[in-house]
Amino acid sequence: MQAQASTPINKVGLKEIQSQLARCPSLPSLGSINKALQGLLLMEQRYTAQIAEIIRRDPSLTARLLRLVNSVYYGLSTPVNTIEEAVFYLGVREIRQLVVVTPVIEDFQRLTRQCDFPWREFWQHCIGTALLTREIVAAAQLPEDESDYVAGLIHDIGKLVMAWAFPDHFAEIHRQALQTKGDLIEIENEILGMDHAELGALYLERHRLPEIMIKTARFHHHPEKAEGSERLVATVQIADLMLRSEKMGCSGNYLEVTKEQCMAASGWNMLLADMPEMERTIMQASLSHKLELLPRTLEGLV
């Protein structure tokens, strides 16, 4: 008996893409992130017991918090078993980052259940990019708020949307990317007719996310095009490339990034054009050290 030919996968037009995006679920966590906890974390007087009480109401957040602290501080003679201890060890900054990560990942998981893909390693790539984006923002002395961290976290949201809206195309793109180690953007445009950067930007526009999130999704491979937001988008480009060069997590783009290519990224000049060469070298060395510490943190978070 002759085997039945597989259904061909054809490019999709903009009208069909827009139609599928209209059906794609929204991610409520992007618009509202545990305001009560954030308020406590930003107060002048921070009370561990109050923070712990709010965390305790969220079992998923509690589990991630305890897993993270025991992973990062694995050398402790006695494992951390209480939220109060975890808050003490991790500190305000890490707790804030965890609060942002937890609901977003849970929302992401709703979009990707039907697709076979190394999602855990993908979450690690996204979270690692967010963490390193924050470090680059601080090192380059850019204004800091939660938007830089969230922008790093959702820079690849187009891949999640693609997995939900066009699972067959996504599977074929992943198969070819893994097999050929070719450029992911080119493969996406060839198979779907649109790349993940543009798809993610269209999704975020539809759900009226802040402009910086939209520009990061659309231009994180080419920050020089992100008019008005070039420097922040450049931090995400650099963080993304640094993780890929170290093969940390899995972005779904298997094209090798060398350290030389990473250091030659267009974002560096946007961030550091006026910085003396010695300071630039010191900053890049410091970021490389931060990168070395990331795997342990990511193991605790995901």
C-alpha positions as protocol buffer text, in pm:
chain_id: "A"
residue {
  index: 1
  type: MET
  ca { x: 0 y: 0 z: 0 }
}
residue {
  index: 2
  type: GLN
  ca { x: 143 y: 337 z: -105 }
}
residue {
  index: 3
  type: ALA
  ca { x: 218 y: 578 z: 180 }
}
residue {
  index: 4
  type: GLN
  ca { x: 1 y: 889 z: 182 }
}
residue {
  index: 5
  type: ALA
  ca { x: 193 y: 1205 z: 97 }
}
residue {
  index: 6
  type: SER
  ca { x: 224 y: 1455 z: 379 }
}
residue {
  index: 7
  type: THR
  ca { x: 29 y: 1778 z: 349 }
}
residue {
  index: 8
  type: PRO
  ca { x: 253 y: 2049 z: 203 }
}
residue {
  index: 9
  type: ILE
  ca { x: 324 y: 2350 z: 421 }
}
residue {
  index: 10
  type: ASN
  ca { x: 266 y: 2674 z: 237 }
}
residue {
  index: 11
  type: LYS
  ca { x: 356 y: 3029 z: 324 }
}
residue {
  index: 12
  type: VAL
  ca { x: 86 y: 3225 z: 502 }
}
residue {
  index: 13
  type: GLY
  ca { x: -41 y: 3566 z: 393 }
}
residue {
  index: 14
  type: LEU
  ca { x: -66 y: 3869 z: 621 }
}
residue {
  index: 15
  type: LYS
  ca { x: -446 y: 3845 z: 633 }
}
residue {
  index: 16
  type: GLU
  ca { x: -435 y: 3489 z: 770 }
}
residue {
  index: 17
  type: ILE
  ca { x: -160 y: 3583 z: 1015 }
}
residue {
  index: 18
  type: GLN
  ca { x: -372 y: 3870 z: 1147 }
}
residue {
  index: 19
  type: SER
  ca { x: -671 y: 3636 z: 1174 }
}
residue {
  index: 20
  type: GLN
  ca { x: -473 y: 3382 z: 1377 }
}
residue {
  index: 21
  type: LEU
  ca { x: -329 y: 3655 z: 1600 }
}
residue {
  index: 22
  type: ALA
  ca { x: -683 y: 3767 z: 1678 }
}
residue {
  index: 23
  type: ARG
  ca { x: -754 y: 3417 z: 1814 }
}
residue {
  index: 24
  type: CYS
  ca { x: -429 y: 3386 z: 2009 }
}
residue {
  index: 25
  type: PRO
  ca { x: -485 y: 3415 z: 2387 }
}
residue {
  index: 26
  type: SER
  ca { x: -370 y: 3726 z: 2566 }
}
residue {
  index: 27
  type: LEU
  ca { x: -108 y: 3702 z: 2841 }
}
residue {
  index: 28
  type: PRO
  ca { x: -261 y: 3876 z: 3142 }
}
residue {
  index: 29
  type: SER
  ca { x: 65 y: 3860 z: 3337 }
}
residue {
  index: 30
  type: LEU
  ca { x: 223 y: 4113 z: 3100 }
}
residue {
  index: 31
  type: GLY
  ca { x: -28 y: 4377 z: 3198 }
}
residue {
  index: 32
  type: SER
  ca { x: -56 y: 4306 z: 3570 }
}
residue {
  index: 33
  type: ILE
  ca { x: 223 y: 4167 z: 3789 }
}
residue {
  index: 34
  type: ASN
  ca { x: 163 y: 4116 z: 4162 }
}
residue {
  index: 35
  type: LYS
  ca { x: 123 y: 4482 z: 4250 }
}
residue {
  index: 36
  type: ALA
  ca { x: 102 y: 4420 z: 4624 }
}
residue {
  index: 37
  type: LEU
  ca { x: 443 y: 4251 z: 4637 }
}
residue {
  index: 38
  type: GLN
  ca { x: 605 y: 4508 z: 4411 }
}
residue {
  index: 39
  type: GLY
  ca { x: 474 y: 4782 z: 4637 }
}
residue {
  index: 40
  type: LEU
  ca { x: 627 y: 4621 z: 4942 }
}
residue {
  index: 41
  type: LEU
  ca { x: 958 y: 4567 z: 4766 }
}
residue {
  index: 42
  type: LEU
  ca { x: 982 y: 4935 z: 4675 }
}
residue {
  index: 43
  type: MET
  ca { x: 903 y: 5066 z: 5022 }
}
residue {
  index: 44
  type: GLU
  ca { x: 1173 y: 5233 z: 5230 }
}
residue {
  index: 45
  type: GLN
  ca { x: 1104 y: 4993 z: 5517 }
}
residue {
  index: 46
  type: ARG
  ca { x: 1089 y: 4636 z: 5392 }
}
residue {
  index: 47
  type: TYR
  ca { x: 957 y: 4374 z: 5627 }
}
residue {
  index: 48
  type: THR
  ca { x: 1053 y: 4018 z: 5544 }
}
residue {
  index: 49
  type: ALA
  ca { x: 747 y: 3877 z: 5719 }
}
residue {
  index: 50
  type: GLN
  ca { x: 508 y: 4090 z: 5510 }
}
residue {
  index: 51
  type: ILE
  ca { x: 681 y: 3995 z: 5186 }
}
residue {
  index: 52
  type: ALA
  ca { x: 680 y: 3630 z: 5288 }
}
residue {
  index: 53
  type: GLU
  ca { x: 308 y: 3642 z: 5364 }
}
residue {
  index: 54
  type: ILE
  ca { x: 226 y: 3768 z: 5014 }
}
residue {
  index: 55
  type: ILE
  ca { x: 453 y: 3510 z: 4851 }
}
residue {
  index: 56
  type: ARG
  ca { x: 293 y: 3235 z: 5060 }
}
residue {
  index: 57
  type: ARG
  ca { x: -42 y: 3300 z: 4887 }
}
residue {
  index: 58
  type: ASP
  ca { x: 107 y: 3187 z: 4554 }
}
residue {
  index: 59
  type: PRO
  ca { x: 215 y: 2819 z: 4565 }
}
residue {
  index: 60
  type: SER
  ca { x: 394 y: 2838 z: 4229 }
}
residue {
  index: 61
  type: LEU
  ca { x: 594 y: 3143 z: 4334 }
}
residue {
  index: 62
  type: THR
  ca { x: 675 y: 2979 z: 4667 }
}
residue {
  index: 63
  type: ALA
  ca { x: 807 y: 2665 z: 4498 }
}
residue {
  index: 64
  type: ARG
  ca { x: 1025 y: 2865 z: 4257 }
}
residue {
  index: 65
  type: LEU
  ca { x: 1157 y: 3082 z: 4539 }
}
residue {
  index: 66
  type: LEU
  ca { x: 1269 y: 2786 z: 4754 }
}
residue {
  index: 67
  type: ARG
  ca { x: 1414 y: 2603 z: 4453 }
}
residue {
  index: 68
  type: LEU
  ca { x: 1606 y: 2913 z: 4348 }
}
residue {
  index: 69
  type: VAL
  ca { x: 1758 y: 2990 z: 4687 }
}
residue {
  index: 70
  type: ASN
  ca { x: 1868 y: 2630 z: 4742 }
}
residue {
  index: 71
  type: SER
  ca { x: 2017 y: 2621 z: 4391 }
}
residue {
  index: 72
  type: VAL
  ca { x: 2204 y: 2951 z: 4415 }
}
residue {
  index: 73
  type: TYR
  ca { x: 2319 y: 2893 z: 4773 }
}
residue {
  index: 74
  type: TYR
  ca { x: 2381 y: 2522 z: 4731 }
}
residue {
  index: 75
  type: GLY
  ca { x: 2674 y: 2536 z: 4975 }
}
residue {
  index: 76
  type: LEU
  ca { x: 2454 y: 2604 z: 5278 }
}
residue {
  index: 77
  type: SER
  ca { x: 2496 y: 2341 z: 5548 }
}
residue {
  index: 78
  type: THR
  ca { x: 2117 y: 2327 z: 5597 }
}
residue {
  index: 79
  type: PRO
  ca { x: 1870 y: 2369 z: 5307 }
}
residue {
  index: 80
  type: VAL
  ca { x: 1642 y: 2672 z: 5317 }
}
residue {
  index: 81
  type: ASN
  ca { x: 1289 y: 2556 z: 5394 }
}
residue {
  index: 82
  type: THR
  ca { x: 1103 y: 2875 z: 5487 }
}
residue {
  index: 83
  type: ILE
  ca { x: 1002 y: 3173 z: 5276 }
}
residue {
  index: 84
  type: GLU
  ca { x: 1142 y: 3416 z: 5535 }
}
residue {
  index: 85
  type: GLU
  ca { x: 1488 y: 3259 z: 5504 }
}
residue {
  index: 86
  type: ALA
  ca { x: 1465 y: 3261 z: 5125 }
}
residue {
  index: 87
  type: VAL
  ca { x: 1377 y: 3631 z: 5120 }
}
residue {
  index: 88
  type: PHE
  ca { x: 1668 y: 3701 z: 5352 }
}
residue {
  index: 89
  type: TYR
  ca { x: 1920 y: 3520 z: 5133 }
}
residue {
  index: 90
  type: LEU
  ca { x: 1797 y: 3636 z: 4793 }
}
residue {
  index: 91
  type: GLY
  ca { x: 1731 y: 4002 z: 4863 }
}
residue {
  index: 92
  type: VAL
  ca { x: 1488 y: 4249 z: 4715 }
}
residue {
  index: 93
  type: ARG
  ca { x: 1620 y: 4261 z: 4360 }
}
residue {
  index: 94
  type: GLU
  ca { x: 1606 y: 3887 z: 4303 }
}
residue {
  index: 95
  type: ILE
  ca { x: 1259 y: 3860 z: 4458 }
}
residue {
  index: 96
  type: ARG
  ca { x: 1130 y: 4131 z: 4223 }
}
residue {
  index: 97
  type: GLN
  ca { x: 1273 y: 3946 z: 3924 }
}
residue {
  index: 98
  type: LEU
  ca { x: 1116 y: 3621 z: 4040 }
}
residue {
  index: 99
  type: VAL
  ca { x: 777 y: 3790 z: 4078 }
}
residue {
  index: 100
  type: VAL
  ca { x: 797 y: 3908 z: 3718 }
}
residue {
  index: 101
  type: VAL
  ca { x: 914 y: 3572 z: 3582 }
}
residue {
  index: 102
  type: THR
  ca { x: 668 y: 3337 z: 3747 }
}
residue {
  index: 103
  type: PRO
  ca { x: 333 y: 3452 z: 3603 }
}
residue {
  index: 104
  type: VAL
  ca { x: 481 y: 3523 z: 3260 }
}
residue {
  index: 105
  type: ILE
  ca { x: 626 y: 3172 z: 3226 }
}
residue {
  index: 106
  type: GLU
  ca { x: 298 y: 3018 z: 3337 }
}
residue {
  index: 107
  type: ASP
  ca { x: 117 y: 3221 z: 3070 }
}
residue {
  index: 108
  type: PHE
  ca { x: 377 y: 3122 z: 2811 }
}
residue {
  index: 109
  type: GLN
  ca { x: 320 y: 2756 z: 2888 }
}
residue {
  index: 110
  type: ARG
  ca { x: -45 y: 2792 z: 2793 }
}
residue {
  index: 111
  type: LEU
  ca { x: 59 y: 2887 z: 2440 }
}
residue {
  index: 112
  type: THR
  ca { x: 298 y: 2600 z: 2376 }
}
residue {
  index: 113
  type: ARG
  ca { x: 143 y: 2277 z: 2498 }
}
residue {
  index: 114
  type: GLN
  ca { x: 78 y: 2135 z: 2152 }
}
residue {
  index: 115
  type: CYS
  ca { x: 431 y: 2178 z: 2012 }
}
residue {
  index: 116
  type: ASP
  ca { x: 730 y: 1951 z: 2064 }
}
residue {
  index: 117
  type: PHE
  ca { x: 1022 y: 2182 z: 2140 }
}
residue {
  index: 118
  type: PRO
  ca { x: 1287 y: 2212 z: 2417 }
}
residue {
  index: 119
  type: TRP
  ca { x: 1069 y: 2458 z: 2606 }
}
residue {
  index: 120
  type: ARG
  ca { x: 1253 y: 2435 z: 2939 }
}
residue {
  index: 121
  type: GLU
  ca { x: 1576 y: 2539 z: 2770 }
}
residue {
  index: 122
  type: PHE
  ca { x: 1382 y: 2811 z: 2587 }
}
residue {
  index: 123
  type: TRP
  ca { x: 1253 y: 2954 z: 2919 }
}
residue {
  index: 124
  type: GLN
  ca { x: 1611 y: 2950 z: 3043 }
}
residue {
  index: 125
  type: HIS
  ca { x: 1720 y: 3148 z: 2737 }
}
residue {
  index: 126
  type: CYS
  ca { x: 1444 y: 3406 z: 2790 }
}
residue {
  index: 127
  type: ILE
  ca { x: 1505 y: 3444 z: 3163 }
}
residue {
  index: 128
  type: GLY
  ca { x: 1882 y: 3450 z: 3112 }
}
residue {
  index: 129
  type: THR
  ca { x: 1839 y: 3725 z: 2854 }
}
residue {
  index: 130
  type: ALA
  ca { x: 1624 y: 3922 z: 3099 }
}
residue {
  index: 131
  type: LEU
  ca { x: 1877 y: 3883 z: 3382 }
}
residue {
  index: 132
  type: LEU
  ca { x: 2172 y: 3977 z: 3163 }
}
residue {
  index: 133
  type: THR
  ca { x: 1980 y: 4268 z: 3010 }
}
residue {
  index: 134
  type: ARG
  ca { x: 1941 y: 4410 z: 3360 }
}
residue {
  index: 135
  type: GLU
  ca { x: 2314 y: 4370 z: 3425 }
}
residue {
  index: 136
  type: ILE
  ca { x: 2402 y: 4544 z: 3096 }
}
residue {
  index: 137
  type: VAL
  ca { x: 2161 y: 4829 z: 3170 }
}
residue {
  index: 138
  type: ALA
  ca { x: 2327 y: 4880 z: 3508 }
}
residue {
  index: 139
  type: ALA
  ca { x: 2680 y: 4855 z: 3368 }
}
residue {
  index: 140
  type: ALA
  ca { x: 2602 y: 5104 z: 3089 }
}
residue {
  index: 141
  type: GLN
  ca { x: 2438 y: 5335 z: 3345 }
}
residue {
  index: 142
  type: LEU
  ca { x: 2105 y: 5350 z: 3163 }
}
residue {
  index: 143
  type: PRO
  ca { x: 1785 y: 5440 z: 3353 }
}
residue {
  index: 144
  type: GLU
  ca { x: 1655 y: 5131 z: 3534 }
}
residue {
  index: 145
  type: ASP
  ca { x: 1295 y: 5017 z: 3576 }
}
residue {
  index: 146
  type: GLU
  ca { x: 1108 y: 4692 z: 3530 }
}
residue {
  index: 147
  type: SER
  ca { x: 1062 y: 4754 z: 3155 }
}
residue {
  index: 148
  type: ASP
  ca { x: 1420 y: 4656 z: 3067 }
}
residue {
  index: 149
  type: TYR
  ca { x: 1386 y: 4324 z: 3247 }
}
residue {
  index: 150
  type: VAL
  ca { x: 1045 y: 4244 z: 3096 }
}
residue {
  index: 151
  type: ALA
  ca { x: 1167 y: 4350 z: 2749 }
}
residue {
  index: 152
  type: GLY
  ca { x: 1450 y: 4096 z: 2777 }
}
residue {
  index: 153
  type: LEU
  ca { x: 1210 y: 3832 z: 2904 }
}
residue {
  index: 154
  type: ILE
  ca { x: 965 y: 3859 z: 2613 }
}
residue {
  index: 155
  type: HIS
  ca { x: 1201 y: 3945 z: 2325 }
}
residue {
  index: 156
  type: ASP
  ca { x: 1130 y: 3606 z: 2162 }
}
residue {
  index: 157
  type: ILE
  ca { x: 755 y: 3604 z: 2224 }
}
residue {
  index: 158
  type: GLY
  ca { x: 701 y: 3569 z: 1849 }
}
residue {
  index: 159
  type: LYS
  ca { x: 826 y: 3209 z: 1869 }
}
residue {
  index: 160
  type: LEU
  ca { x: 563 y: 3127 z: 2130 }
}
residue {
  index: 161
  type: VAL
  ca { x: 291 y: 3291 z: 1924 }
}
residue {
  index: 162
  type: MET
  ca { x: 410 y: 3100 z: 1617 }
}
residue {
  index: 163
  type: ALA
  ca { x: 396 y: 2772 z: 1808 }
}
residue {
  index: 164
  type: TRP
  ca { x: 34 y: 2840 z: 1907 }
}
residue {
  index: 165
  type: ALA
  ca { x: -97 y: 2996 z: 1586 }
}
residue {
  index: 166
  type: PHE
  ca { x: 98 y: 2794 z: 1327 }
}
residue {
  index: 167
  type: PRO
  ca { x: 214 y: 2472 z: 1494 }
}
residue {
  index: 168
  type: ASP
  ca { x: 284 y: 2286 z: 1167 }
}
residue {
  index: 169
  type: HIS
  ca { x: 495 y: 2569 z: 1031 }
}
residue {
  index: 170
  type: PHE
  ca { x: 671 y: 2603 z: 1367 }
}
residue {
  index: 171
  type: ALA
  ca { x: 755 y: 2231 z: 1373 }
}
residue {
  index: 172
  type: GLU
  ca { x: 897 y: 2241 z: 1020 }
}
residue {
  index: 173
  type: ILE
  ca { x: 1097 y: 2556 z: 1097 }
}
residue {
  index: 174
  type: HIS
  ca { x: 1243 y: 2391 z: 1407 }
}
residue {
  index: 175
  type: ARG
  ca { x: 1324 y: 2076 z: 1211 }
}
residue {
  index: 176
  type: GLN
  ca { x: 1507 y: 2267 z: 939 }
}
residue {
  index: 177
  type: ALA
  ca { x: 1684 y: 2500 z: 1183 }
}
residue {
  index: 178
  type: LEU
  ca { x: 1812 y: 2202 z: 1382 }
}
residue {
  index: 179
  type: GLN
  ca { x: 1911 y: 2007 z: 1073 }
}
residue {
  index: 180
  type: THR
  ca { x: 2080 y: 2281 z: 871 }
}
residue {
  index: 181
  type: LYS
  ca { x: 2205 y: 2512 z: 1152 }
}
residue {
  index: 182
  type: GLY
  ca { x: 2101 y: 2790 z: 915 }
}
residue {
  index: 183
  type: ASP
  ca { x: 1981 y: 3140 z: 997 }
}
residue {
  index: 184
  type: LEU
  ca { x: 1646 y: 3114 z: 1177 }
}
residue {
  index: 185
  type: ILE
  ca { x: 1507 y: 3441 z: 1040 }
}
residue {
  index: 186
  type: GLU
  ca { x: 1565 y: 3324 z: 683 }
}
residue {
  index: 187
  type: ILE
  ca { x: 1406 y: 2983 z: 752 }
}
residue {
  index: 188
  type: GLU
  ca { x: 1100 y: 3143 z: 914 }
}
residue {
  index: 189
  type: ASN
  ca { x: 1046 y: 3381 z: 624 }
}
residue {
  index: 190
  type: GLU
  ca { x: 1087 y: 3098 z: 375 }
}
residue {
  index: 191
  type: ILE
  ca { x: 841 y: 2861 z: 547 }
}
residue {
  index: 192
  type: LEU
  ca { x: 588 y: 3088 z: 720 }
}
residue {
  index: 193
  type: GLY
  ca { x: 632 y: 3411 z: 527 }
}
residue {
  index: 194
  type: MET
  ca { x: 709 y: 3613 z: 842 }
}
residue {
  index: 195
  type: ASP
  ca { x: 981 y: 3589 z: 1107 }
}
residue {
  index: 196
  type: HIS
  ca { x: 934 y: 3562 z: 1482 }
}
residue {
  index: 197
  type: ALA
  ca { x: 1046 y: 3920 z: 1544 }
}
residue {
  index: 198
  type: GLU
  ca { x: 771 y: 4075 z: 1331 }
}
residue {
  index: 199
  type: LEU
  ca { x: 512 y: 3821 z: 1448 }
}
residue {
  index: 200
  type: GLY
  ca { x: 589 y: 3897 z: 1813 }
}
residue {
  index: 201
  type: ALA
  ca { x: 566 y: 4272 z: 1751 }
}
residue {
  index: 202
  type: LEU
  ca { x: 227 y: 4235 z: 1579 }
}
residue {
  index: 203
  type: TYR
  ca { x: 101 y: 4026 z: 1871 }
}
residue {
  index: 204
  type: LEU
  ca { x: 216 y: 4281 z: 2129 }
}
residue {
  index: 205
  type: GLU
  ca { x: 67 y: 4567 z: 1924 }
}
residue {
  index: 206
  type: ARG
  ca { x: -267 y: 4388 z: 1916 }
}
residue {
  index: 207
  type: HIS
  ca { x: -263 y: 4359 z: 2296 }
}
residue {
  index: 208
  type: ARG
  ca { x: -150 y: 4721 z: 2339 }
}
residue {
  index: 209
  type: LEU
  ca { x: 173 y: 4650 z: 2522 }
}
residue {
  index: 210
  type: PRO
  ca { x: 412 y: 4943 z: 2579 }
}
residue {
  index: 211
  type: GLU
  ca { x: 606 y: 5066 z: 2277 }
}
residue {
  index: 212
  type: ILE
  ca { x: 941 y: 4956 z: 2422 }
}
residue {
  index: 213
  type: MET
  ca { x: 819 y: 4594 z: 2437 }
}
residue {
  index: 214
  type: ILE
  ca { x: 699 y: 4609 z: 2077 }
}
residue {
  index: 215
  type: LYS
  ca { x: 1025 y: 4761 z: 1954 }
}
residue {
  index: 216
  type: THR
  ca { x: 1230 y: 4504 z: 2145 }
}
residue {
  index: 217
  type: ALA
  ca { x: 1038 y: 4215 z: 1989 }
}
residue {
  index: 218
  type: ARG
  ca { x: 1064 y: 4366 z: 1640 }
}
residue {
  index: 219
  type: PHE
  ca { x: 1423 y: 4494 z: 1643 }
}
residue {
  index: 220
  type: HIS
  ca { x: 1620 y: 4284 z: 1894 }
}
residue {
  index: 221
  type: HIS
  ca { x: 1834 y: 4154 z: 1607 }
}
residue {
  index: 222
  type: HIS
  ca { x: 1878 y: 4506 z: 1464 }
}
residue {
  index: 223
  type: PRO
  ca { x: 1862 y: 4760 z: 1749 }
}
residue {
  index: 224
  type: GLU
  ca { x: 1983 y: 5040 z: 1521 }
}
residue {
  index: 225
  type: LYS
  ca { x: 1633 y: 5035 z: 1367 }
}
residue {
  index: 226
  type: ALA
  ca { x: 1452 y: 5086 z: 1701 }
}
residue {
  index: 227
  type: GLU
  ca { x: 1409 y: 5460 z: 1662 }
}
residue {
  index: 228
  type: GLY
  ca { x: 1400 y: 5631 z: 2001 }
}
residue {
  index: 229
  type: SER
  ca { x: 1477 y: 5310 z: 2193 }
}
residue {
  index: 230
  type: GLU
  ca { x: 1802 y: 5200 z: 2033 }
}
residue {
  index: 231
  type: ARG
  ca { x: 2009 y: 5175 z: 2351 }
}
residue {
  index: 232
  type: LEU
  ca { x: 1765 y: 4963 z: 2550 }
}
residue {
  index: 233
  type: VAL
  ca { x: 1699 y: 4731 z: 2256 }
}
residue {
  index: 234
  type: ALA
  ca { x: 2077 y: 4707 z: 2212 }
}
residue {
  index: 235
  type: THR
  ca { x: 2108 y: 4568 z: 2567 }
}
residue {
  index: 236
  type: VAL
  ca { x: 1866 y: 4289 z: 2474 }
}
residue {
  index: 237
  type: GLN
  ca { x: 2055 y: 4216 z: 2150 }
}
residue {
  index: 238
  type: ILE
  ca { x: 2382 y: 4184 z: 2341 }
}
residue {
  index: 239
  type: ALA
  ca { x: 2232 y: 3970 z: 2619 }
}
residue {
  index: 240
  type: ASP
  ca { x: 2069 y: 3739 z: 2362 }
}
residue {
  index: 241
  type: LEU
  ca { x: 2396 y: 3696 z: 2170 }
}
residue {
  index: 242
  type: MET
  ca { x: 2603 y: 3640 z: 2485 }
}
residue {
  index: 243
  type: LEU
  ca { x: 2375 y: 3357 z: 2594 }
}
residue {
  index: 244
  type: ARG
  ca { x: 2377 y: 3204 z: 2247 }
}
residue {
  index: 245
  type: SER
  ca { x: 2755 y: 3225 z: 2225 }
}
residue {
  index: 246
  type: GLU
  ca { x: 2778 y: 3024 z: 2549 }
}
residue {
  index: 247
  type: LYS
  ca { x: 2503 y: 2783 z: 2433 }
}
residue {
  index: 248
  type: MET
  ca { x: 2307 y: 2865 z: 2747 }
}
residue {
  index: 249
  type: GLY
  ca { x: 1947 y: 2752 z: 2712 }
}
residue {
  index: 250
  type: CYS
  ca { x: 1795 y: 2720 z: 2365 }
}
residue {
  index: 251
  type: SER
  ca { x: 1656 y: 3009 z: 2164 }
}
residue {
  index: 252
  type: GLY
  ca { x: 1561 y: 2784 z: 1873 }
}
residue {
  index: 253
  type: ASN
  ca { x: 1829 y: 2950 z: 1660 }
}
residue {
  index: 254
  type: TYR
  ca { x: 2105 y: 2693 z: 1611 }
}
residue {
  index: 255
  type: LEU
  ca { x: 2330 y: 2915 z: 1399 }
}
residue {
  index: 256
  type: GLU
  ca { x: 2655 y: 2935 z: 1595 }
}
residue {
  index: 257
  type: VAL
  ca { x: 2749 y: 3268 z: 1751 }
}
residue {
  index: 258
  type: THR
  ca { x: 3120 y: 3305 z: 1825 }
}
residue {
  index: 259
  type: LYS
  ca { x: 3249 y: 3528 z: 2102 }
}
residue {
  index: 260
  type: GLU
  ca { x: 3407 y: 3748 z: 1834 }
}
residue {
  index: 261
  type: GLN
  ca { x: 3070 y: 3791 z: 1660 }
}
residue {
  index: 262
  type: CYS
  ca { x: 2909 y: 3866 z: 1994 }
}
residue {
  index: 263
  type: MET
  ca { x: 3163 y: 4136 z: 2075 }
}
residue {
  index: 264
  type: ALA
  ca { x: 3119 y: 4284 z: 1725 }
}
residue {
  index: 265
  type: ALA
  ca { x: 2741 y: 4328 z: 1764 }
}
residue {
  index: 266
  type: SER
  ca { x: 2601 y: 4664 z: 1659 }
}
residue {
  index: 267
  type: GLY
  ca { x: 2455 y: 4719 z: 2007 }
}
residue {
  index: 268
  type: TRP
  ca { x: 2796 y: 4769 z: 2169 }
}
residue {
  index: 269
  type: ASN
  ca { x: 2863 y: 5087 z: 1975 }
}
residue {
  index: 270
  type: MET
  ca { x: 2521 y: 5225 z: 2061 }
}
residue {
  index: 271
  type: LEU
  ca { x: 2583 y: 5165 z: 2430 }
}
residue {
  index: 272
  type: LEU
  ca { x: 2952 y: 5236 z: 2465 }
}
residue {
  index: 273
  type: ALA
  ca { x: 3050 y: 5473 z: 2184 }
}
residue {
  index: 274
  type: ASP
  ca { x: 3163 y: 5741 z: 2431 }
}
residue {
  index: 275
  type: MET
  ca { x: 3316 y: 5507 z: 2689 }
}
residue {
  index: 276
  type: PRO
  ca { x: 3698 y: 5494 z: 2716 }
}
residue {
  index: 277
  type: GLU
  ca { x: 3848 y: 5170 z: 2585 }
}
residue {
  index: 278
  type: MET
  ca { x: 3975 y: 5061 z: 2928 }
}
residue {
  index: 279
  type: GLU
  ca { x: 3632 y: 5109 z: 3092 }
}
residue {
  index: 280
  type: ARG
  ca { x: 3469 y: 4925 z: 2803 }
}
residue {
  index: 281
  type: THR
  ca { x: 3704 y: 4629 z: 2845 }
}
residue {
  index: 282
  type: ILE
  ca { x: 3641 y: 4618 z: 3221 }
}
residue {
  index: 283
  type: MET
  ca { x: 3264 y: 4630 z: 3168 }
}
residue {
  index: 284
  type: GLN
  ca { x: 3270 y: 4349 z: 2913 }
}
residue {
  index: 285
  type: ALA
  ca { x: 3485 y: 4135 z: 3144 }
}
residue {
  index: 286
  type: SER
  ca { x: 3242 y: 4198 z: 3430 }
}
residue {
  index: 287
  type: LEU
  ca { x: 2947 y: 4093 z: 3212 }
}
residue {
  index: 288
  type: SER
  ca { x: 3131 y: 3777 z: 3109 }
}
residue {
  index: 289
  type: HIS
  ca { x: 3172 y: 3694 z: 3478 }
}
residue {
  index: 290
  type: LYS
  ca { x: 2799 y: 3752 z: 3538 }
}
residue {
  index: 291
  type: LEU
  ca { x: 2729 y: 3520 z: 3247 }
}
residue {
  index: 292
  type: GLU
  ca { x: 2933 y: 3243 z: 3410 }
}
residue {
  index: 293
  type: LEU
  ca { x: 2711 y: 3262 z: 3720 }
}
residue {
  index: 294
  type: LEU
  ca { x: 2383 y: 3242 z: 3529 }
}
residue {
  index: 295
  type: PRO
  ca { x: 2345 y: 2864 z: 3485 }
}
residue {
  index: 296
  type: ARG
  ca { x: 2300 y: 2801 z: 3857 }
}
residue {
  index: 297
  type: THR
  ca { x: 2036 y: 3072 z: 3883 }
}
residue {
  index: 298
  type: LEU
  ca { x: 1850 y: 2943 z: 3579 }
}
residue {
  index: 299
  type: GLU
  ca { x: 1847 y: 2590 z: 3716 }
}
residue {
  index: 300
  type: GLY
  ca { x: 1673 y: 2726 z: 4024 }
}
residue {
  index: 301
  type: LEU
  ca { x: 1417 y: 2929 z: 3831 }
}
residue {
  index: 302
  type: VAL
  ca { x: 1308 y: 2680 z: 3565 }
}
